[in-house]
Amino acid sequence: MTTTLCLSGAFASAGMAQAQSTDIAEVHTQNPPRNMEEVIVTSSRRGALLADLPRSALVLDEEALKPFQERGSSVQEILGRTIPGFAPPTTEGSAASLTLRGRTPLFLLDGVPIAGNTNFTRYLDKFDPLTIGRTEVIYGPTSLYGAGATGGVIQLFTRDPAIDEFEIELGTQITSYIADSNALDSDGTTPKVFASGRGRITDRLSIYAFVSYEEGAGVRRADGELLLGRSQFSDDTTYIGKLRYDLTDSQSVTFLYNDTELKNQDRAFEFQTITSSDGTQIAQEREFPATYADLPRNEFNYASFNYLHTDLLQGELAMQLYYSESDFLNPASDTRDVQAAFPNWPGLWQSGRNTEELGGRLQYSRRYFEEQLSVVSGLDYNEADSESLLPISTSDVFEESGLYDAADSGVQTAPYTIDALGVFVELAYDVTDRLTLAGGLRWDDFEFDVKGPFEPSFAFVPGVRPGGEGSADDTSYNIGGTFQLSERAILYGNYSEGFSIPSLGFVANDVAPGVEISDSTLVEPVITESYELGIRGALGPVGYTFAAYTTESEFSATVSVNSLGFAVRERAPVNIDGLEASATWQVTERFLLGGSVTWIDGDVEPAGENGSVSLSTQIVPPVKVLLNPSYLLMDELRLFGQMLYVDDREDAFDDGTDPDPVESYTLFDVGLDWTPGNFAVGLQVTNLFNKDYIPAGEITFIPGRRLAGPGRAVVANLRYSFR
């Protein structure tokens, strides 16, 4: 495998250039350049400054996110193009390869779990990226949040309503694929309109309201062929309301409600999957209309209530209650061609899931001994109920009338409920002016019930699974510290543990027929240990970060490919090592260059194997390099771009854990922002050279199911804002 190293990172605003200083306060963080002693990482749960954290962390604000929001990107693509250590963007939103440093992170939206134990990262599709005002990343296993955080925490925050002047914004966004002569036709142009308002209504009341509508019209490959995508031909509507009321100068309550619906368009045709000349899949219109007895849908809504008291007994009390519901059902899949080999499998089916979650967080933080000691303690509770949806249609009815009749139903992944309780305490102590030690302790308890009896519809070993109840509890901890090497460099290191249980919906399917869940080792908890050493600082006009880490788990949930080319889930020892480097260089007052490089490698020791084999690319992505120049042509006009390089990866294919090798690819994007007065005009060209490639994350465990990447597209934005 060839390895390319360079320093790169997320888009940055050249207008945010800072004067250089020898003070540590002026050290640049990851882009845009920021004062580390002003950047607060709220996801640390103790409101720690970035400079004080004894682990890798990243904060991206509205300015850093804006160029990606304006290119029509999904949330998954934004994360892959801005976060070092996160897997490269994929084509299909349901891809399972969205890992952070080779582990599954916990995704939160304003504190509300997004995917939870389901691990269905396609839930990220359900949020309009334009509503995100801040993204925070806590790297590595952590005792901060418990379940699902064995790979770190990625938290998305909707935009803050508490700005001084009330602002109204109206806008439109149009994305057109110009890969070939089909450019600008009805299946290549996606229009979007949106409106928002935020700011103070009174001295105590602030609101943020947002609504958007997008008419998805498909995505095209470099050769102009339509890509197959489950949510690319849908009408997407998002409503968000956020209200903050300051009860007193130190007390506030915030209410938040989000409703997102992706509705499949009522078209005169349906798409069928065919295989292109390069072995990937493309979409093609059917010659007859098709109808559904059980209509495809994709809906998500959540509500939360937050109470904050910043001066309670000289400390701070924070409380949150939340509820979320996700309900999706995909368009039909036709796998009748594999029924000869697997006669028990359905041929015409729709996959989906309904999940409800209810939970809360409570924490109290305070400083002691003249603010040398910081202590935060609290508890988290989460109750989740997840049910598989798998309508199965009759082949004869479909051939005769084009109707997916949903005459029967099956089970794709096991239905289950989970009750999770976590209690934690985190401390940080300033030993000297240069040395800070920090640590935390957490106890988690999981009570779960896999609802049975059930029979997985796609099991390699047919038979009824009885399901059953189970539980797991344990204590995890972390310890670390920071040391100020000089006025402009901070060294940090940590040891951390993560404790969780595997995704029950998947692993319960692999329990042998007739075996109770409580008697199977497949559902035993995952304990992840991590060691990390890093440095953050500045050299002249260059701000930088560098981190090296290793993680291991003796009984990790992993996947391999069997002799038929399908995924097999198992529990085995897993080791992952990695290096990350990022930098921002203020070349001149107007020219800013930044980016990151990520290298991850890992191996697994499968049961019955002698020695270890490389982890699948679904878990460990190839080397990823980002390079992002930004140049301020004039005060109102900015030119920017991005280079994304993804290296090849053949080790996993050679070891039999990937069905195909990964080939390297390089993508270039370029854009302009012009802000005359109250208007803002943006123009971007993505995949500038119309590169034909297959994203690394599209190496799936379903034979023949591979999607090429999107071809060249032009994205135009127009906004008008007034106060």
XYZ file of C-alpha atoms in Angstrom, residues 294 329 333 339 344-351 389-395 404-412 455 457-458:
31
model
C -46.903 -0.361 2.184
C -39.157 1.876 5.094
C -35.388 -4.684 -3.389
C -33.121 -17.533 -4.362
C -35.549 -19.525 2.227
C -34.703 -15.886 1.514
C -37.403 -13.487 0.271
C -37.182 -12.260 -3.320
C -39.205 -9.020 -3.240
C -38.889 -7.119 0.021
C -38.589 -3.750 1.702
C -36.272 -3.118 4.627
C -39.801 -3.786 9.302
C -39.618 -6.244 6.388
C -42.721 -6.393 4.157
C -42.408 -9.275 1.662
C -44.296 -9.174 -1.634
C -45.644 -11.898 -3.898
C -43.726 -12.424 -7.132
C -45.596 -4.746 -4.140
C -48.456 -6.243 -2.157
C -46.647 -6.685 1.199
C -48.635 -9.885 1.647
C -46.178 -11.268 4.200
C -43.605 -9.938 6.632
C -40.254 -11.106 7.917
C -37.410 -10.086 10.222
C -34.249 -8.501 8.865
C -36.691 -16.206 12.490
C -35.246 -13.843 6.928
C -31.659 -13.682 5.651
